[in-house]
mmCIF file of C-alpha atoms and ligand atoms in Angstrom:
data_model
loop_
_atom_site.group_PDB
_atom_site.id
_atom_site.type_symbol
_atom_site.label_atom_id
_atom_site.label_comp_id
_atom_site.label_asym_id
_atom_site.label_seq_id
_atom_site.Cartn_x
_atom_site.Cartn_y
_atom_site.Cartn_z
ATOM 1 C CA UNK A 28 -40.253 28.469 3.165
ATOM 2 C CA UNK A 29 -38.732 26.377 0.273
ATOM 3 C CA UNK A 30 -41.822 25.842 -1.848
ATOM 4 C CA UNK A 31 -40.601 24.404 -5.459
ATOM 5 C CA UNK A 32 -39.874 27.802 -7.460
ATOM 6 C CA UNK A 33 -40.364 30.557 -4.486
ATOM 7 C CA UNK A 34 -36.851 32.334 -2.825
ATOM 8 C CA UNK A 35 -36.605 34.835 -0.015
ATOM 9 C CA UNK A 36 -36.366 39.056 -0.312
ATOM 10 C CA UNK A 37 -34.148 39.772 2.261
ATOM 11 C CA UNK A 38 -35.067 43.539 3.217
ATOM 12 C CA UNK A 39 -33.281 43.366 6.315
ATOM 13 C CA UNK A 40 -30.548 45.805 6.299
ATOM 14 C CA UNK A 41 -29.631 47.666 9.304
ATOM 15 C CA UNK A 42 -30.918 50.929 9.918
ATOM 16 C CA UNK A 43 -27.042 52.570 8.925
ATOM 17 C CA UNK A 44 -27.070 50.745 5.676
ATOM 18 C CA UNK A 45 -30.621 51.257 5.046
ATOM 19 C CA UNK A 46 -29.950 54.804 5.888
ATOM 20 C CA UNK A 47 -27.126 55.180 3.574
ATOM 21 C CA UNK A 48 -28.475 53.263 0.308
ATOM 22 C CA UNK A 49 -31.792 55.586 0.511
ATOM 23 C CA UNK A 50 -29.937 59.088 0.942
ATOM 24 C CA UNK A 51 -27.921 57.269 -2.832
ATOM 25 C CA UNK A 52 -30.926 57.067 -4.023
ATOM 26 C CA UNK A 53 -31.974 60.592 -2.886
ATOM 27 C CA UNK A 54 -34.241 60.084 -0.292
ATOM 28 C CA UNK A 55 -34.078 61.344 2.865
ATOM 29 C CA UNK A 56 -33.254 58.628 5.709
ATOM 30 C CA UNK A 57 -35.915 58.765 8.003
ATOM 31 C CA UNK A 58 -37.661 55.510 10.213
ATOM 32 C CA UNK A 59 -40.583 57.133 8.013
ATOM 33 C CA UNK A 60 -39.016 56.139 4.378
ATOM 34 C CA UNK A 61 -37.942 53.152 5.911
ATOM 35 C CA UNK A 62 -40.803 51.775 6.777
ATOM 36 C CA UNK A 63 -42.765 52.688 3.180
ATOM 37 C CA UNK A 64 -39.899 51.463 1.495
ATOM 38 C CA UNK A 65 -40.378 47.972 2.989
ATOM 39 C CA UNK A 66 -44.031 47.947 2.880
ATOM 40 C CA UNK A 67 -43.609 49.197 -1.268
ATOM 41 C CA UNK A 68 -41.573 46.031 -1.102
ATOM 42 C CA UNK A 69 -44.098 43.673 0.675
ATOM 43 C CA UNK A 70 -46.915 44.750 -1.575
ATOM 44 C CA UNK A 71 -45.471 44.712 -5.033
ATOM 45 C CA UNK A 72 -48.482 43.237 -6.510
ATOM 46 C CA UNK A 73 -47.689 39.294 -6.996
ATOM 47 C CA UNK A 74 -44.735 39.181 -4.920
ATOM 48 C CA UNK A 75 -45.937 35.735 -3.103
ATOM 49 C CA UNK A 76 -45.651 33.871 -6.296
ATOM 50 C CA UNK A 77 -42.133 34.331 -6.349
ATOM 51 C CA UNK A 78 -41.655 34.374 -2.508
ATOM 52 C CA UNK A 79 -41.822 32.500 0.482
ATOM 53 C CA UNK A 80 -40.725 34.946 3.082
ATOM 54 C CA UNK A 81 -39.277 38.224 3.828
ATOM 55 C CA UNK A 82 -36.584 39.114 6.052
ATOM 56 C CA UNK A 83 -36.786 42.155 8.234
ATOM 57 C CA UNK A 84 -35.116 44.164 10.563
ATOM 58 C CA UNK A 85 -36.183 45.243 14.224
ATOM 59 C CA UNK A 86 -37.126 48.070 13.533
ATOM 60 C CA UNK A 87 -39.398 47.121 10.472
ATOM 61 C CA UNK A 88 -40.897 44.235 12.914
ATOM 62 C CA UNK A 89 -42.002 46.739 15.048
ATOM 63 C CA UNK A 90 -43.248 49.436 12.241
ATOM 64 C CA UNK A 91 -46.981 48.889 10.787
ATOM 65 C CA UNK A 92 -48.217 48.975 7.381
ATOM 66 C CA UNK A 93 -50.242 52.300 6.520
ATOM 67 C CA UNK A 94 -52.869 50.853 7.559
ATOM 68 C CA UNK A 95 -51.738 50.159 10.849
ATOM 69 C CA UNK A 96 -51.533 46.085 10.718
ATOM 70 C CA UNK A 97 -48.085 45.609 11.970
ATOM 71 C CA UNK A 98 -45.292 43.987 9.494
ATOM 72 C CA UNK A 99 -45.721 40.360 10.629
ATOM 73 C CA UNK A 100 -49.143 40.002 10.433
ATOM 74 C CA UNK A 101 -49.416 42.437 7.039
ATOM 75 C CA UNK A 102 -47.086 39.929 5.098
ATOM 76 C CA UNK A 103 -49.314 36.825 6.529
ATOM 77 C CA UNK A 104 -51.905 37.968 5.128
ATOM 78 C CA UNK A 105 -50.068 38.327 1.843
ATOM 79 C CA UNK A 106 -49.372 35.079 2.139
ATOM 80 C CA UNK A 107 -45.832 35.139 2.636
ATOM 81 C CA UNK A 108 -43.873 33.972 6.035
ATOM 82 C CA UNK A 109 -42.324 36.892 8.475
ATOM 83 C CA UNK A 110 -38.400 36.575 9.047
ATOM 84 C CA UNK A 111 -36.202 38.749 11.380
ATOM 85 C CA UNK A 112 -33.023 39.434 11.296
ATOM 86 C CA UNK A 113 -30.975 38.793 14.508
ATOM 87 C CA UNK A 114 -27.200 38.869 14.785
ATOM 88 C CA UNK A 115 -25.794 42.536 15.795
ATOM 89 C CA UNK A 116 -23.495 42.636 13.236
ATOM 90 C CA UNK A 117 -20.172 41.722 12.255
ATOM 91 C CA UNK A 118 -17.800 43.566 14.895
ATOM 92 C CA UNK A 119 -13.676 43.213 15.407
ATOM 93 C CA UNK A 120 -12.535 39.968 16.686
ATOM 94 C CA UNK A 121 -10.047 40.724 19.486
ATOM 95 C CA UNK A 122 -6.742 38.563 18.948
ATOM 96 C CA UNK A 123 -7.395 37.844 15.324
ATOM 97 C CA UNK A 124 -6.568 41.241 13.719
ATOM 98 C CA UNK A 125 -8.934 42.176 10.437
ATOM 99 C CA UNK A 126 -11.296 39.623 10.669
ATOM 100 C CA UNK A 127 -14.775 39.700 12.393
ATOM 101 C CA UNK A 128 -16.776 37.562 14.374
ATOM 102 C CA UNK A 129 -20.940 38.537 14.435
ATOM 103 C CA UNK A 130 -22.308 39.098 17.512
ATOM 104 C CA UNK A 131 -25.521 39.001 19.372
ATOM 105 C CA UNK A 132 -25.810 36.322 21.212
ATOM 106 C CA UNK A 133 -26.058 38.034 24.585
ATOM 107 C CA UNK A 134 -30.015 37.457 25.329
ATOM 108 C CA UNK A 135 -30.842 35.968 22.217
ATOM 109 C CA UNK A 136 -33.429 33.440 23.983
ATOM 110 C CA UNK A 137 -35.731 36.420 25.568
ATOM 111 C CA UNK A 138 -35.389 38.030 21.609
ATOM 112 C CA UNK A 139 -36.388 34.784 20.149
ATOM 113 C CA UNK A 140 -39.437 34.498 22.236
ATOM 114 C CA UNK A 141 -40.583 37.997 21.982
ATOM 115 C CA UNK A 142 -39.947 37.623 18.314
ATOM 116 C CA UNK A 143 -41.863 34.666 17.874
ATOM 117 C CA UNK A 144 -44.836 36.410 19.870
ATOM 118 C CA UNK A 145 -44.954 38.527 16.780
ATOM 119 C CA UNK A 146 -45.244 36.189 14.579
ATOM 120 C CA UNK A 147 -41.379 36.026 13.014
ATOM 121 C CA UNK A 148 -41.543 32.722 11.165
ATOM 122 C CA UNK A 149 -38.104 32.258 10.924
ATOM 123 C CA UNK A 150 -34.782 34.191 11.690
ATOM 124 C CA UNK A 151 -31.517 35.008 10.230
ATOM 125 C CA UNK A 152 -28.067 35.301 11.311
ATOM 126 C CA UNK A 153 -24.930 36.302 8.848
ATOM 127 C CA UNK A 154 -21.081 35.315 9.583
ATOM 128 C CA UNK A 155 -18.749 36.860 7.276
ATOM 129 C CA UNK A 156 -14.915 35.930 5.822
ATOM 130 C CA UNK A 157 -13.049 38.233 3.686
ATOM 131 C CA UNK A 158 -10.718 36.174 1.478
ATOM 132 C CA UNK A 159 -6.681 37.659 1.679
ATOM 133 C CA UNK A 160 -3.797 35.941 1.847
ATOM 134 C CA UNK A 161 -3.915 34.913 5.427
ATOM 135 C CA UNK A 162 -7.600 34.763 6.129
ATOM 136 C CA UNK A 163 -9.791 33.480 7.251
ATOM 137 C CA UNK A 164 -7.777 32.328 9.721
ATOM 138 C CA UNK A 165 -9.171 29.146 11.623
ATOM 139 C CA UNK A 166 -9.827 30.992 14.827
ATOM 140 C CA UNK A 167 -12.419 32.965 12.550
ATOM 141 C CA UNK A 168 -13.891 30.023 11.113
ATOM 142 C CA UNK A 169 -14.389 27.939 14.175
ATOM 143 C CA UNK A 170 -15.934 31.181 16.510
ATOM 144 C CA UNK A 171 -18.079 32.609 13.612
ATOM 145 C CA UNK A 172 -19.280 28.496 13.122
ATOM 146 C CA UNK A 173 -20.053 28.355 17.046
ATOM 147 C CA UNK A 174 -21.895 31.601 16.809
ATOM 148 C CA UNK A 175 -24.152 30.377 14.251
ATOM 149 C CA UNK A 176 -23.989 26.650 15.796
ATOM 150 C CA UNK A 177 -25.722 28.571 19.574
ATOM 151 C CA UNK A 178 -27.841 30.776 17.335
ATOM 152 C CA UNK A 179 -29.290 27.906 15.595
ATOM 153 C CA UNK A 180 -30.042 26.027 18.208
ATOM 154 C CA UNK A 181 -31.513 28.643 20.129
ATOM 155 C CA UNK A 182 -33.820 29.187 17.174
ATOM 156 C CA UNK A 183 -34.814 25.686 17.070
ATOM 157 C CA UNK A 184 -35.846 25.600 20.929
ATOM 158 C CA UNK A 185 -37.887 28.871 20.142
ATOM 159 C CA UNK A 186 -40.025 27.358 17.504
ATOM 160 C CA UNK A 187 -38.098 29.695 14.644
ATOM 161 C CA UNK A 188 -36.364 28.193 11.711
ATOM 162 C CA UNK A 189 -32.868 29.350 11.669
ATOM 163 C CA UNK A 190 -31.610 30.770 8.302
ATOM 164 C CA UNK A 191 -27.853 29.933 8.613
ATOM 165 C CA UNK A 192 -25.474 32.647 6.693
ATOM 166 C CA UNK A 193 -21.817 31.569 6.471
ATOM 167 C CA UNK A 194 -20.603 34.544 3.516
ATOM 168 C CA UNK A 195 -17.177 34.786 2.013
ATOM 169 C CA UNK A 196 -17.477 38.092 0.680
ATOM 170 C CA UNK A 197 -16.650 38.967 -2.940
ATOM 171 C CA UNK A 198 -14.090 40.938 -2.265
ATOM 172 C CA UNK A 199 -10.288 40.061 -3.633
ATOM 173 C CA UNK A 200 -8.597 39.220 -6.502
ATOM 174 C CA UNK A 201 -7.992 35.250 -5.687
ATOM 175 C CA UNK A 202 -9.583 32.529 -8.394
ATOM 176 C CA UNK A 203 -13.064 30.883 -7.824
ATOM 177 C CA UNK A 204 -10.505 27.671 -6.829
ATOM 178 C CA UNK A 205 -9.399 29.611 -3.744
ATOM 179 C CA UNK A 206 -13.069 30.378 -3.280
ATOM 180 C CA UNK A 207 -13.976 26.949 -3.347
ATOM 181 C CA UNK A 208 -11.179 26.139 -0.871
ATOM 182 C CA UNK A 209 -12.040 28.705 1.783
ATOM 183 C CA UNK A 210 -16.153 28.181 1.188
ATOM 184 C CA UNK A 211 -15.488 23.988 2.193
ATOM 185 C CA UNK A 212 -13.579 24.842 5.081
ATOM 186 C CA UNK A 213 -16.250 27.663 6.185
ATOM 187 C CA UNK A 214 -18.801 24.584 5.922
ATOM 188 C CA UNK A 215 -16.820 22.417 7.513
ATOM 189 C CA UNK A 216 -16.196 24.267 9.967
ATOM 190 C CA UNK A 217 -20.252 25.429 10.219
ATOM 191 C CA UNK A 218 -21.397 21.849 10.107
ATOM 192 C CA UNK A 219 -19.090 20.240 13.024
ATOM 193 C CA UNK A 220 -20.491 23.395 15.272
ATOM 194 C CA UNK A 221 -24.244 22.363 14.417
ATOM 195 C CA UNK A 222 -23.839 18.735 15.633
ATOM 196 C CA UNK A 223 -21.926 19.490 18.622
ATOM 197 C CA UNK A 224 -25.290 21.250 19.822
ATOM 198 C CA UNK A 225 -27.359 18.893 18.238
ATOM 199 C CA UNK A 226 -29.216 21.398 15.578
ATOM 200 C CA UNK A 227 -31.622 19.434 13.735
ATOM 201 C CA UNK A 228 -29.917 19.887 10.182
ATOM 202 C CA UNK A 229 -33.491 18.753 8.432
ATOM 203 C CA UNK A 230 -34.862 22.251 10.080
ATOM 204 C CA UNK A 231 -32.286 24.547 8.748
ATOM 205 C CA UNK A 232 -31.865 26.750 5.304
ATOM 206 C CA UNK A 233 -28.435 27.099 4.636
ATOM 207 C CA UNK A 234 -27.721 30.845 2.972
ATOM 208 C CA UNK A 235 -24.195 30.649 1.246
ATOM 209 C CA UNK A 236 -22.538 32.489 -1.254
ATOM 210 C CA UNK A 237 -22.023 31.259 -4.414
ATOM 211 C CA UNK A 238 -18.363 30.003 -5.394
ATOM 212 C CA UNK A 239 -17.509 32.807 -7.091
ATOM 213 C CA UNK A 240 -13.575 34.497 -8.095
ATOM 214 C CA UNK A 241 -12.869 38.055 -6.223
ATOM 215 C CA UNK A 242 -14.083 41.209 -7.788
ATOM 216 C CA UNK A 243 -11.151 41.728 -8.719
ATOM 217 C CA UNK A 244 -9.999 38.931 -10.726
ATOM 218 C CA UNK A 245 -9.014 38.998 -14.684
ATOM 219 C CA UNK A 246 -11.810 36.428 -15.676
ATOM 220 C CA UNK A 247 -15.669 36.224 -14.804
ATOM 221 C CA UNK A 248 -16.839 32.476 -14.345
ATOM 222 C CA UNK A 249 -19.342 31.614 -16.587
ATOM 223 C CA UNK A 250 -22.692 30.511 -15.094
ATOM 224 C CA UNK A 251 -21.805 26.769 -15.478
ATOM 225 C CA UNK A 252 -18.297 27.092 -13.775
ATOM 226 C CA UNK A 253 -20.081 28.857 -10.582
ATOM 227 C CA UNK A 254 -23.080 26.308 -10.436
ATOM 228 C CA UNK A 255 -20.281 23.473 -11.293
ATOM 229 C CA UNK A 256 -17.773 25.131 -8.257
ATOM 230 C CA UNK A 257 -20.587 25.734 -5.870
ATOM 231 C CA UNK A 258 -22.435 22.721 -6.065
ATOM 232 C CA UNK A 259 -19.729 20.788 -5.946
ATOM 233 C CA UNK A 260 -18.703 22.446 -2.063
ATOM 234 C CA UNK A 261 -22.306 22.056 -1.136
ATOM 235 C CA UNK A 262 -22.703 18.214 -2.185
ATOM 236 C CA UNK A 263 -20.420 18.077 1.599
ATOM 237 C CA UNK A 264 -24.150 18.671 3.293
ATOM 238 C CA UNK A 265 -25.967 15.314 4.015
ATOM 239 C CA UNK A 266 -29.468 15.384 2.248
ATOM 240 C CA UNK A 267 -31.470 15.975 5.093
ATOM 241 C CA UNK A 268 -30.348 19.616 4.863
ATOM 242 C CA UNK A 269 -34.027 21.649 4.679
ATOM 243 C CA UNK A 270 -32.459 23.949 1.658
ATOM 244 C CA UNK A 271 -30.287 25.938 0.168
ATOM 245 C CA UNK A 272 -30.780 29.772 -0.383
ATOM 246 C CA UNK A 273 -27.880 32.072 -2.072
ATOM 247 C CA UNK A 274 -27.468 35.431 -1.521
ATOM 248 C CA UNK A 275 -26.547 37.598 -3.815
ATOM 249 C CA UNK A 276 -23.182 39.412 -2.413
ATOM 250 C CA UNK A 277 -22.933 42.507 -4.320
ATOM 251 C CA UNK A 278 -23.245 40.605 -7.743
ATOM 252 C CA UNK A 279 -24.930 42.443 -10.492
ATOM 253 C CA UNK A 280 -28.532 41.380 -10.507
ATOM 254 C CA UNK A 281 -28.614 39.379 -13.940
ATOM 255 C CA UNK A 282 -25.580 37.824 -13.305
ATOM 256 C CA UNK A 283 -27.226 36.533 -9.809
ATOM 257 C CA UNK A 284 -30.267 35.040 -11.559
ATOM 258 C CA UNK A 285 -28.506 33.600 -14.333
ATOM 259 C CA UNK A 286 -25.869 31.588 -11.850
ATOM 260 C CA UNK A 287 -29.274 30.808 -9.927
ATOM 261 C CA UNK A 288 -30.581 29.342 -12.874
ATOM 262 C CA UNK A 289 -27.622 26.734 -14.039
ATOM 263 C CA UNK A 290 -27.179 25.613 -10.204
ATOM 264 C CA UNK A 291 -30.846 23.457 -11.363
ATOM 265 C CA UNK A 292 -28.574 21.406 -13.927
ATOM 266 C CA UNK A 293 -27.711 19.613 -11.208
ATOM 267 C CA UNK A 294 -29.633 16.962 -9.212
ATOM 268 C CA UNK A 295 -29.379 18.060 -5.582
ATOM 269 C CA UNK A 296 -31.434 16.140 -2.397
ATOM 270 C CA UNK A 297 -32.111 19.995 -1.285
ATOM 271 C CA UNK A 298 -34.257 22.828 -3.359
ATOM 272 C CA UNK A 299 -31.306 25.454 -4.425
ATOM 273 C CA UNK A 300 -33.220 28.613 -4.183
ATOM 274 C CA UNK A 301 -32.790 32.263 -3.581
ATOM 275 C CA UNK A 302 -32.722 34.552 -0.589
ATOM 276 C CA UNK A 303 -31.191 37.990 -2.609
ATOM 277 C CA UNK A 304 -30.997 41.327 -0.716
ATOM 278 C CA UNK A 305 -29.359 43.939 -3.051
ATOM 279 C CA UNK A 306 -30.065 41.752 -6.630
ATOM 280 C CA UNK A 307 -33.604 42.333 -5.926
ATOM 281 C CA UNK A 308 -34.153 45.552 -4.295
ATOM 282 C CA UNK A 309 -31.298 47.941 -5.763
ATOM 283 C CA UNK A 310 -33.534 48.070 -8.936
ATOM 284 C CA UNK A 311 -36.654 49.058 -6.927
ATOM 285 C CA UNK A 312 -35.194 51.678 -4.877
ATOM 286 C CA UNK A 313 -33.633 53.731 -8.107
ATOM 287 C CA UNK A 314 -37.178 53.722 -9.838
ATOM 288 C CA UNK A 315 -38.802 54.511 -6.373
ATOM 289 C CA UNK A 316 -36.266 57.413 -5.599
ATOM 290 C CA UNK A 317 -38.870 58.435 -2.701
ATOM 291 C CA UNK A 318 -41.308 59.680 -5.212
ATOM 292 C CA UNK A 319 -44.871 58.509 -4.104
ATOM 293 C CA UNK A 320 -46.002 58.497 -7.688
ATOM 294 C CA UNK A 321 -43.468 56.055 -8.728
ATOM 295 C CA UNK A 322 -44.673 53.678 -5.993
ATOM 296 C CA UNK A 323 -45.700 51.481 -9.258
ATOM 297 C CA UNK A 324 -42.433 51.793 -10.975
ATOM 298 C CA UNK A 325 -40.134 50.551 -8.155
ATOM 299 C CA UNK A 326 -42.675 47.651 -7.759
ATOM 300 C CA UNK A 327 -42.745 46.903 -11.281
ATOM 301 C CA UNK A 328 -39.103 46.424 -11.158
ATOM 302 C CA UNK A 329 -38.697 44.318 -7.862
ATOM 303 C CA UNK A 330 -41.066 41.991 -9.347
ATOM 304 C CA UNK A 331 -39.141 41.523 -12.357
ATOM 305 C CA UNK A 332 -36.329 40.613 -10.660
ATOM 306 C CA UNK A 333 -38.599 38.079 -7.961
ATOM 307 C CA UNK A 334 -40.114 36.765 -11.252
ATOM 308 C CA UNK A 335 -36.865 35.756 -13.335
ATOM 309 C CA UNK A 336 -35.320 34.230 -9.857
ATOM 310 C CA UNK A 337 -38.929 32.416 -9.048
ATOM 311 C CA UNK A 338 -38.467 31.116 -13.106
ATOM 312 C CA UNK A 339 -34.969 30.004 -12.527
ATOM 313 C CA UNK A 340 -35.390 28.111 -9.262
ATOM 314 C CA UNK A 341 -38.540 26.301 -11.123
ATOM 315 C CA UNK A 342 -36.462 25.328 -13.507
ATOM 316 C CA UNK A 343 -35.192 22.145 -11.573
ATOM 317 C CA UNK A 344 -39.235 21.072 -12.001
ATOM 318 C CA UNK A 345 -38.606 21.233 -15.669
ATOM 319 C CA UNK A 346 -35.312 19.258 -16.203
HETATM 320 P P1 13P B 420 -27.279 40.183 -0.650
HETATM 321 O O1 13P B 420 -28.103 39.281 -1.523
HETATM 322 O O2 13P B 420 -27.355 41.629 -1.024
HETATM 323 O O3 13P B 420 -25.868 39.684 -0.492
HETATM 324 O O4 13P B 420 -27.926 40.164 0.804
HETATM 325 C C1 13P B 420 -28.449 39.008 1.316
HETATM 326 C C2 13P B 420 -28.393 39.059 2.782
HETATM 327 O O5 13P B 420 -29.361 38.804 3.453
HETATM 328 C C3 13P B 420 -27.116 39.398 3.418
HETATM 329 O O6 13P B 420 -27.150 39.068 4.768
#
């Protein structure tokens, strides 16, 4: 999974969102379009030079590629590791109003086996914090931590490794300081959860945002400042840590690769890599649109997105 200069395409949005970014892009939202959307992704000629694995949904675990191969065993054969997607989603936390805690953890064992029965390499699970002036509260932090803490674990005793998502969203118009602040005491928060149920840290990727200012904030860091920032919270994670794998969090795709790119200036013990949703796949979808004869087009462009990333994250080989 974190071969030197290869990231992850995470493809596994829900069937709602998936719905809704296809019927932006014109297409109509069926479990049909779905699935040949994610198997135009899977078979972009090339993709497995750039990536390790790809993360999917249920319902794409269970779909088959045209030629009736199901998902898992499709993208082996490419060469490139099966990942599923488990949490339910971020729903309401009762007593902490606003915030979210991500749930699915309700028969996550019997999922994990069946799962790893067909063939899911790995797993992921996302908790999310929206920075305001009161939250993330600490009751957020420490239930969203445990979540991920049981998930992870249960991953580990099901032979899956556990992709572990702790996201502060974008969103806001605080400073990439208070961004820093909030990000270390997510972490802090994640990595006293994992030892209390003994996860094995050395058999973990750790999927974090980048230290970043809100959206709405007067200034855009410069690529140095973010890599500088982020780096800087992440240096908190012993060295044992499998690796590191950003997503992307609504950032324009450049801008994604080219904060990717100076986070190799620095010497880490862990591979800093990339595990991008939207900065890899919005430019496919708009040259797909749907259209069967632009199958090529919406390839071409995932790949040159896959490429640049796989280039930046082989950049710490260079240095
Ligand atoms: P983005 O890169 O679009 O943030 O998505 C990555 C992901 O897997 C979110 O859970």
């Amino acid at each position: 999974m974190m071969e030197l200069g290869k990231g992850i395409l995470a493809a596994d949005e829900s069937i709602a969102t998936m719905s809704k970014r296809l019927e932006e892009a014109g297409v109509e939202p069926t479990a049909e379009n779905r699935r040949l959307y994610r198997e135009l992704l899977a078979t972009a000629p090339g993709l497995a030079e750039s990536v390790s694995g790809i993360i999917f949904c249920d319902e794409t675990l269970r779909q088959t590629f045209s030629d009736g191969r199901p998902f898992a065993q499709a993208v082996r054969d490419l060469g490139i590791l099966p990942g599923i997607k488990v949490d339910t989603g971020a729903k309401p936390c009762a007593g902490l109003p606003g915030e979210t805690v991500t749930e699915g953890l309700d028969g996550l064992p019997a999922r994990l086996a069946e799962y790893a029965k067909m063939g899911a390499a790995f797993a992921k699970w996302r908790a999310v914090f929206t920075i305001t002036t009161d939250t993330p509260s600490r009751g957020a932090m420490r239930v969203n931590a445990s979540a991920l803490a049981r998930y992870a674990a249960a991953c580990q005793e099901a032979g899956i490794v556990p992709i572990v998502e702790p996201e502060v969203l974008m969103d806001g118009k605080h400073n990439r300081g208070v961004c820093r602040e909030v990000t270390s005491a997510v972490h802090t928060a994640v990595r006293t959860e994992l030892a209390l149920l003994n996860v094995d840290l050395a058999g973990i990727v750790l999927k974090p945002n980048m230290v970043l200012e809100g959206e709405s904030y007067a200034r855009q860091s410069i690529p140095a400042e973010v890599a500088d920032f982020t780096v800087g919270v992440l240096r908190q994670w012993p060295g044992d840590l499998a690796g590191v794998a950003f997503l992307s969090g609504g950032q324009p795709p450049e801008r994604a690769t080219a904060n990717l790119e100076a986070m190799q200036d620095h010497r880490t013990p862990w591979p800093l890599t990339f595990s991008f949703g939207r900065a890899l796949v919005t430019p496919a979808l708009s040259a797909w649109r749907g259209e069967p004869s632009r199958v090529a087009e919406g390839q071409a462009a995932l790949i040159e997105r896959v490429a640049a990333n796989g280039a930046a994250a082989r950049r710490r080989a260079e240095l």
